[in-house]
PDB file of C-alpha atoms and ligand atoms in Angstrom:
ATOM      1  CA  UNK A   1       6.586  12.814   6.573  1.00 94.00           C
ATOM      2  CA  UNK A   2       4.285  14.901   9.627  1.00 97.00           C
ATOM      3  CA  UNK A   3       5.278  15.894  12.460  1.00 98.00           C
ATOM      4  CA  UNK A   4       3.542  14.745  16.048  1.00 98.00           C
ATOM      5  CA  UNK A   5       3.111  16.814  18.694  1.00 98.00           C
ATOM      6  CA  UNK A   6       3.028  15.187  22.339  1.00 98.00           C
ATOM      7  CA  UNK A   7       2.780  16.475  25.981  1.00 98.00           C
ATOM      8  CA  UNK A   8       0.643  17.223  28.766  1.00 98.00           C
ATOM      9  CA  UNK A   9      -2.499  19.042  29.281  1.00 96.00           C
ATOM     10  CA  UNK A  10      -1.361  23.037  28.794  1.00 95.00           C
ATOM     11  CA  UNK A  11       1.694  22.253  27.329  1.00 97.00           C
ATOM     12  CA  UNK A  12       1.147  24.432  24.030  1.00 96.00           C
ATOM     13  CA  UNK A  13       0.401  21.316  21.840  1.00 98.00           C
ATOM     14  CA  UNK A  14      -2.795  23.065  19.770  1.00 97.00           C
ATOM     15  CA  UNK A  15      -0.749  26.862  19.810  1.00 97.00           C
ATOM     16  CA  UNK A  16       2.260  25.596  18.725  1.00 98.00           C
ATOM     17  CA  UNK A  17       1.144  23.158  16.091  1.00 98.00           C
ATOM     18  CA  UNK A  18      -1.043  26.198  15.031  1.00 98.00           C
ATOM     19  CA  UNK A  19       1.971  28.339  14.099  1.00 98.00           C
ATOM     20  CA  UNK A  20       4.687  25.020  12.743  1.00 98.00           C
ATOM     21  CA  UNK A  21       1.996  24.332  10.163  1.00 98.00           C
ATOM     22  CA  UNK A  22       1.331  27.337   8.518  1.00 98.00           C
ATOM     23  CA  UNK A  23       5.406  28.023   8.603  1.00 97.00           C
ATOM     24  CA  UNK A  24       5.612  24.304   6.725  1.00 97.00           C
ATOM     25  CA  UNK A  25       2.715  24.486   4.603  1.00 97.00           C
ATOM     26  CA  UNK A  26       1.151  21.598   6.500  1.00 98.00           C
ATOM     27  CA  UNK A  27      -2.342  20.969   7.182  1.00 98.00           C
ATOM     28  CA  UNK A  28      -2.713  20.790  11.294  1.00 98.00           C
ATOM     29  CA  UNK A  29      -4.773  17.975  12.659  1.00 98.00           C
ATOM     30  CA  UNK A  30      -5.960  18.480  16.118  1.00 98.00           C
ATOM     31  CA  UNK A  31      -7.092  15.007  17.641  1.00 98.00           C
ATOM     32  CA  UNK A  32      -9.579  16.054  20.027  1.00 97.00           C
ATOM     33  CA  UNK A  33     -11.530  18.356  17.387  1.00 98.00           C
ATOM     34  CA  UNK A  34     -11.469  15.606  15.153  1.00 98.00           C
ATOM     35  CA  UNK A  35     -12.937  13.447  17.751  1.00 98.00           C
ATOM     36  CA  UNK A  36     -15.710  15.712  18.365  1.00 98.00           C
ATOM     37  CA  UNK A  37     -16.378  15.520  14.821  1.00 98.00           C
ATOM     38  CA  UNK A  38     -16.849  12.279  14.837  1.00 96.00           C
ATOM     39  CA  UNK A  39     -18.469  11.219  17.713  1.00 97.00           C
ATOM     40  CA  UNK A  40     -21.170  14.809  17.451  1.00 98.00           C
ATOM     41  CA  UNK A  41     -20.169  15.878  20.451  1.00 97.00           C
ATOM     42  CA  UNK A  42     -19.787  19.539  21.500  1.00 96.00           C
ATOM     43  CA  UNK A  43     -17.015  19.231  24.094  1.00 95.00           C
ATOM     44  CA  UNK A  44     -14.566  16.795  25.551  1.00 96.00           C
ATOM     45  CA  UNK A  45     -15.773  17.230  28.868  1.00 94.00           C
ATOM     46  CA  UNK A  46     -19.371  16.026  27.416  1.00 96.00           C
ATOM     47  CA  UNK A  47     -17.626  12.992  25.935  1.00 97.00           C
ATOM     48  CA  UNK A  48     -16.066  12.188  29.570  1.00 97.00           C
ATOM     49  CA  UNK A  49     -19.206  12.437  31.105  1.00 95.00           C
ATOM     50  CA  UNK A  50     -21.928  11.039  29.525  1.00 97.00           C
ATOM     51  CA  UNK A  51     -19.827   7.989  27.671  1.00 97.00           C
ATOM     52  CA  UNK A  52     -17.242   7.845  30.229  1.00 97.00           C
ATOM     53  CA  UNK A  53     -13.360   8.106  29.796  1.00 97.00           C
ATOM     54  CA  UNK A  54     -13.124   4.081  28.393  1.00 98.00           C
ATOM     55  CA  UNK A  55     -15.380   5.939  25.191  1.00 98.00           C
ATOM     56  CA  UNK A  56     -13.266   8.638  24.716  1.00 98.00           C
ATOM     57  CA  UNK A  57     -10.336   6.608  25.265  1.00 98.00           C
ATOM     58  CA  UNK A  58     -11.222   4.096  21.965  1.00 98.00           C
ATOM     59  CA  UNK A  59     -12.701   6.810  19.391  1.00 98.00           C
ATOM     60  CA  UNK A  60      -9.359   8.335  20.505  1.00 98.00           C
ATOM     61  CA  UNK A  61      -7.650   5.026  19.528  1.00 98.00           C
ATOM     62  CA  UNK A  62     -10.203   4.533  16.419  1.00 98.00           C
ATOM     63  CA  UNK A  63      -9.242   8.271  14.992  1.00 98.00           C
ATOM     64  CA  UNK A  64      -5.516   7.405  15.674  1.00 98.00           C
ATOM     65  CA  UNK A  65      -5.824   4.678  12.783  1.00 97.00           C
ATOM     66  CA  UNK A  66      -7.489   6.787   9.967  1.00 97.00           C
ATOM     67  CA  UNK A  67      -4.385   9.213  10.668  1.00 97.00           C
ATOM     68  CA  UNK A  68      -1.614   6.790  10.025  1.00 95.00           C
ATOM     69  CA  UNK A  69      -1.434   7.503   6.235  1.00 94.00           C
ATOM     70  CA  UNK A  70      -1.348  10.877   6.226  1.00 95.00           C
ATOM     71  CA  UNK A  71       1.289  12.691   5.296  1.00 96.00           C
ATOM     72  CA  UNK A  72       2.410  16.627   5.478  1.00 96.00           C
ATOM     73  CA  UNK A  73       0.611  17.328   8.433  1.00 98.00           C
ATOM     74  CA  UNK A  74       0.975  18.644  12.153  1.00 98.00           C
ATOM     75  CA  UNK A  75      -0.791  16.344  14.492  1.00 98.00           C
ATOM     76  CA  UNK A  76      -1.406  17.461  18.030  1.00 98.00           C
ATOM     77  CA  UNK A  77      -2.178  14.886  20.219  1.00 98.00           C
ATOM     78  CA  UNK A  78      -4.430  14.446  23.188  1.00 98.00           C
ATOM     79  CA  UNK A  79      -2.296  14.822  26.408  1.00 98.00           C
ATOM     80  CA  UNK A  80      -3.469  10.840  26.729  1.00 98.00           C
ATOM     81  CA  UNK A  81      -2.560   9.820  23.437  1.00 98.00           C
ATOM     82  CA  UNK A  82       0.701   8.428  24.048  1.00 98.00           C
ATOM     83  CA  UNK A  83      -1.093   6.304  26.736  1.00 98.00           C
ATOM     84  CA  UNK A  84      -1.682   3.432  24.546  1.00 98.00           C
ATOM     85  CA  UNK A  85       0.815   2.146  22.063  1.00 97.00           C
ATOM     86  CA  UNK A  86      -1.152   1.504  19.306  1.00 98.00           C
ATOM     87  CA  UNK A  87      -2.425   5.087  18.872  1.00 98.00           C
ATOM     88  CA  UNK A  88       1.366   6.031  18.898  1.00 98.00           C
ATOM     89  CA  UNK A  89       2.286   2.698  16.073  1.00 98.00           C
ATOM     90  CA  UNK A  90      -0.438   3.633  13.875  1.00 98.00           C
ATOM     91  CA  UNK A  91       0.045   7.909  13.777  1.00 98.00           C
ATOM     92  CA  UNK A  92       4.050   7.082  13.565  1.00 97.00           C
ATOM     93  CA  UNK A  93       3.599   5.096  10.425  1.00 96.00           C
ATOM     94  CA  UNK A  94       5.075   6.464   6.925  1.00 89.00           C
ATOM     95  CA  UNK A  95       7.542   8.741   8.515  1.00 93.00           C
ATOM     96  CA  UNK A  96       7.114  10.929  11.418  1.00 96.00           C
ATOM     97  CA  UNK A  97       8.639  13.180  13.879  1.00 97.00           C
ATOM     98  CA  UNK A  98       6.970  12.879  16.662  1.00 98.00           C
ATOM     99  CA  UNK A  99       8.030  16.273  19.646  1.00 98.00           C
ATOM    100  CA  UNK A 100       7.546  16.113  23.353  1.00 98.00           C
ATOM    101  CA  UNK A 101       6.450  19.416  24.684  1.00 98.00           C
ATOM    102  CA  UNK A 102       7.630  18.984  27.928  1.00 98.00           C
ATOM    103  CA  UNK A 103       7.270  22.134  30.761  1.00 97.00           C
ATOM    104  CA  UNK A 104       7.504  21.664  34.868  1.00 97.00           C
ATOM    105  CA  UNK A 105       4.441  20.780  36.781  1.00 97.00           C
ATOM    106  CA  UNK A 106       4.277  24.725  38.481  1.00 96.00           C
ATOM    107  CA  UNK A 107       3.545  26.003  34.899  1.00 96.00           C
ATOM    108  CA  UNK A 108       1.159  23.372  33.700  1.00 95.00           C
ATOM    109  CA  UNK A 109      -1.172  24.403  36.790  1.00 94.00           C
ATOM    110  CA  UNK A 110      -1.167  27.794  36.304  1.00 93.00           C
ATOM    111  CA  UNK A 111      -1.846  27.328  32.710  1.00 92.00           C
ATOM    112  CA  UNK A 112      -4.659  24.961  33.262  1.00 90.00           C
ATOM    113  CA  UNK A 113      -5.962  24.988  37.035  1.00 84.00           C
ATOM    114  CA  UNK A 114      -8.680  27.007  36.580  1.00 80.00           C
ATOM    115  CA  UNK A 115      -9.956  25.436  33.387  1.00 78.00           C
ATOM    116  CA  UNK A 116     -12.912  23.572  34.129  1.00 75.00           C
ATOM    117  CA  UNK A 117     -13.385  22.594  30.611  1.00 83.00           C
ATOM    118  CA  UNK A 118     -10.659  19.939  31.181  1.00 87.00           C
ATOM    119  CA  UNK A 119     -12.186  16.456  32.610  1.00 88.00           C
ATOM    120  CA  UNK A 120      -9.064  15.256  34.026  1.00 90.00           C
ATOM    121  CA  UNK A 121      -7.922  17.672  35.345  1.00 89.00           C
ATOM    122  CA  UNK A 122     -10.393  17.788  39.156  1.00 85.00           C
ATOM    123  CA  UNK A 123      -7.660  18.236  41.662  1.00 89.00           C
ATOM    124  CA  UNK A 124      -3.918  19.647  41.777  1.00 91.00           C
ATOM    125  CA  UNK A 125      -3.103  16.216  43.752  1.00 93.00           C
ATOM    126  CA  UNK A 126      -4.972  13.814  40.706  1.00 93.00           C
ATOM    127  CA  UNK A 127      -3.194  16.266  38.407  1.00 94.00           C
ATOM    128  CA  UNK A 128       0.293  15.924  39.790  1.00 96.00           C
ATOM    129  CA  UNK A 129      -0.009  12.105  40.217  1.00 97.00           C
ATOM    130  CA  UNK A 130      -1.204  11.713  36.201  1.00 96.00           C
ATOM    131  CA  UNK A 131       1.413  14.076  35.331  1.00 97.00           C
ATOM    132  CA  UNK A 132       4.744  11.904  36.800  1.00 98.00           C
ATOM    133  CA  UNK A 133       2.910   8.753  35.371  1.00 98.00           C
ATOM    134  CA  UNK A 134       2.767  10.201  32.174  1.00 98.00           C
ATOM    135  CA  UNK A 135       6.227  11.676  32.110  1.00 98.00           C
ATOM    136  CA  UNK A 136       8.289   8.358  31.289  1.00 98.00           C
ATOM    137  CA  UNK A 137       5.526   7.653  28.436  1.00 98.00           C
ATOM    138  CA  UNK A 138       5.595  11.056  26.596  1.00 98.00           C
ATOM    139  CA  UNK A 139      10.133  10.147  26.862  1.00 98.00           C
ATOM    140  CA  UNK A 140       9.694   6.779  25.659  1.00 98.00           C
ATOM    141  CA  UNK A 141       7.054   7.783  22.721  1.00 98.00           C
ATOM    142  CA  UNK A 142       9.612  11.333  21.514  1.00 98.00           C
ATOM    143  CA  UNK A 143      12.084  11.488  19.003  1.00 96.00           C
ATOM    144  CA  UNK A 144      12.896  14.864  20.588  1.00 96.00           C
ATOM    145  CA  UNK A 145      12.077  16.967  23.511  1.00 97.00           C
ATOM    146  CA  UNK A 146      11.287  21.002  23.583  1.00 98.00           C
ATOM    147  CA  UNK A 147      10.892  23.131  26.441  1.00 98.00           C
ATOM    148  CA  UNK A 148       7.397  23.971  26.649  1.00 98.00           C
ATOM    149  CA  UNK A 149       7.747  26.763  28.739  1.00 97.00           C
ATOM    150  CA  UNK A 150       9.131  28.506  25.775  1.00 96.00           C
ATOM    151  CA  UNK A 151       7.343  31.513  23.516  1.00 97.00           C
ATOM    152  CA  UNK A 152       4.869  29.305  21.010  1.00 97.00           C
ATOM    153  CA  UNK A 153       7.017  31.095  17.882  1.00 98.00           C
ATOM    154  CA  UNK A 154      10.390  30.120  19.290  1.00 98.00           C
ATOM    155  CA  UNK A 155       9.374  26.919  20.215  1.00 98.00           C
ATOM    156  CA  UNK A 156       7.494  26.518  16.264  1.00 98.00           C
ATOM    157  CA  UNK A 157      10.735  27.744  14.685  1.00 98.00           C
ATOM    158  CA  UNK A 158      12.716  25.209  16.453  1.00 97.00           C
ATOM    159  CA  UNK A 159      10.805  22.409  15.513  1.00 98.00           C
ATOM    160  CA  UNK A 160      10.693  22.979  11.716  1.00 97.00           C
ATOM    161  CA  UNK A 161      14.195  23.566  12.277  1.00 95.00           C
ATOM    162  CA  UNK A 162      14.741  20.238  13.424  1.00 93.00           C
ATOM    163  CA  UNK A 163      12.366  19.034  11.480  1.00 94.00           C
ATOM    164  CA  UNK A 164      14.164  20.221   7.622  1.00 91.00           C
ATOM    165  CA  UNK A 165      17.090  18.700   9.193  1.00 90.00           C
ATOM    166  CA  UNK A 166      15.486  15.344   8.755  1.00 85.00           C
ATOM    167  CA  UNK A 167      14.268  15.482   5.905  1.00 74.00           C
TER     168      UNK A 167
HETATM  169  C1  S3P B 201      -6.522  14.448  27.970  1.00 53.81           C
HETATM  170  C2  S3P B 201      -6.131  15.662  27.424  1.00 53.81           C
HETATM  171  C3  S3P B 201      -7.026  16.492  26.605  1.00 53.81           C
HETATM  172  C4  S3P B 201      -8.167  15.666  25.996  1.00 53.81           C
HETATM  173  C5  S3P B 201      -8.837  14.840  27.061  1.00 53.81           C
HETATM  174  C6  S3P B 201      -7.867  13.872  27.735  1.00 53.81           C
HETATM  175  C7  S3P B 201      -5.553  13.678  28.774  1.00 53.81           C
HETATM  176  O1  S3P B 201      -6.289  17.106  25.562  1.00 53.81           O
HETATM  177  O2  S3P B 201      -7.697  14.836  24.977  1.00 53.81           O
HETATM  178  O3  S3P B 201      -9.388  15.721  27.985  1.00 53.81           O
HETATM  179  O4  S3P B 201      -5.762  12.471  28.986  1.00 53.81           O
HETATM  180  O5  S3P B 201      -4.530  14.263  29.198  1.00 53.81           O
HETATM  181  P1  S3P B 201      -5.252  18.312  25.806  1.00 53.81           P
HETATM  182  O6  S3P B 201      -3.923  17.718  26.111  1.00 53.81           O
HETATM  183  O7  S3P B 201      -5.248  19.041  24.513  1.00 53.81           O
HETATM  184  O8  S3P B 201      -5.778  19.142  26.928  1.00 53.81           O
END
């Protein structure tokens, strides 16, 4: 059984998956650090623009399979993750439940507009548009949805709550 975290760019993914797996005794597995490991990259934003988003987009989908037998561990996604099905088949297999961190629009840009470390994120406009196209994917992909908007240790505690329920 793991647990998946899913949501948008600034939505507390990495902070909150921080905090739910030392409360579980669960190894956290962040996806993009992984994929840096991987690919020897130093940054995301490097990936994006010397390989191009199509690159980061199948190591993404690549990494996704080597997680899909593990088991006691937080995974937190890559706010495109959910984007393709496949990533979410294979990290869903042997159990999972897989959380939507879900917060307004408002919050995610003042969380994230000035972050220039973030390749998709160039404009508030490009932003806003990704963010309502994504919305319907992160609902289809979640068992259950949090606010995001939340304190980090509130939001951790409910999940494992949730989470010991199931199991
Ligand atoms: C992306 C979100 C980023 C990172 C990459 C692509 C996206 O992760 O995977 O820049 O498509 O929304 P965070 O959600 O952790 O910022």
């Amino acid at each position: 059984m793991k647990i998946i975290l899913i949501g948008f760019m600034g939505s507390g993914k990495s902070t909150v998956g921080r905090i739910l797996a030392k409360k579980l005794g669960f190894n956290l597995l962040e996806m993009d650090t992984l994929l840096l490991e991987r690919t020897g990259y130093l940054t995301i934003a490097d990936i994006f623009s010397q390989r191009g988003e199509a690159f980061f987009r199948d190591q993404e989908t690549a990494l996704a399979q080597t997680l899909a037998q593990q088991s006691k561990v937080v995974i937190s996604t890559g706010g495109g993750t959910p984007c393709r099905e496949e990533n979410m088949q294979a990290l869903k297999m042997n159990e999972a439940l897989t959380v939507y961190l879900s917060l307004p629009f408002e919050l995610v840009q003042k969380r994230v507009g000035h972050d220039s470390t973030r390749p998709l994120w160039k404009n508030v406009a490009d932003a806003k548009t990704l963010f309502e196209q994504r919305g319907p994917i992160y609902l289809k992909a979640a068992d259950s949805i949090v606010d995001a908007s939340k304190d980090p240790e509130l939001l951790a505690e409910e999940i494992s709550q949730a989470f010991e329920r199931r199991t």
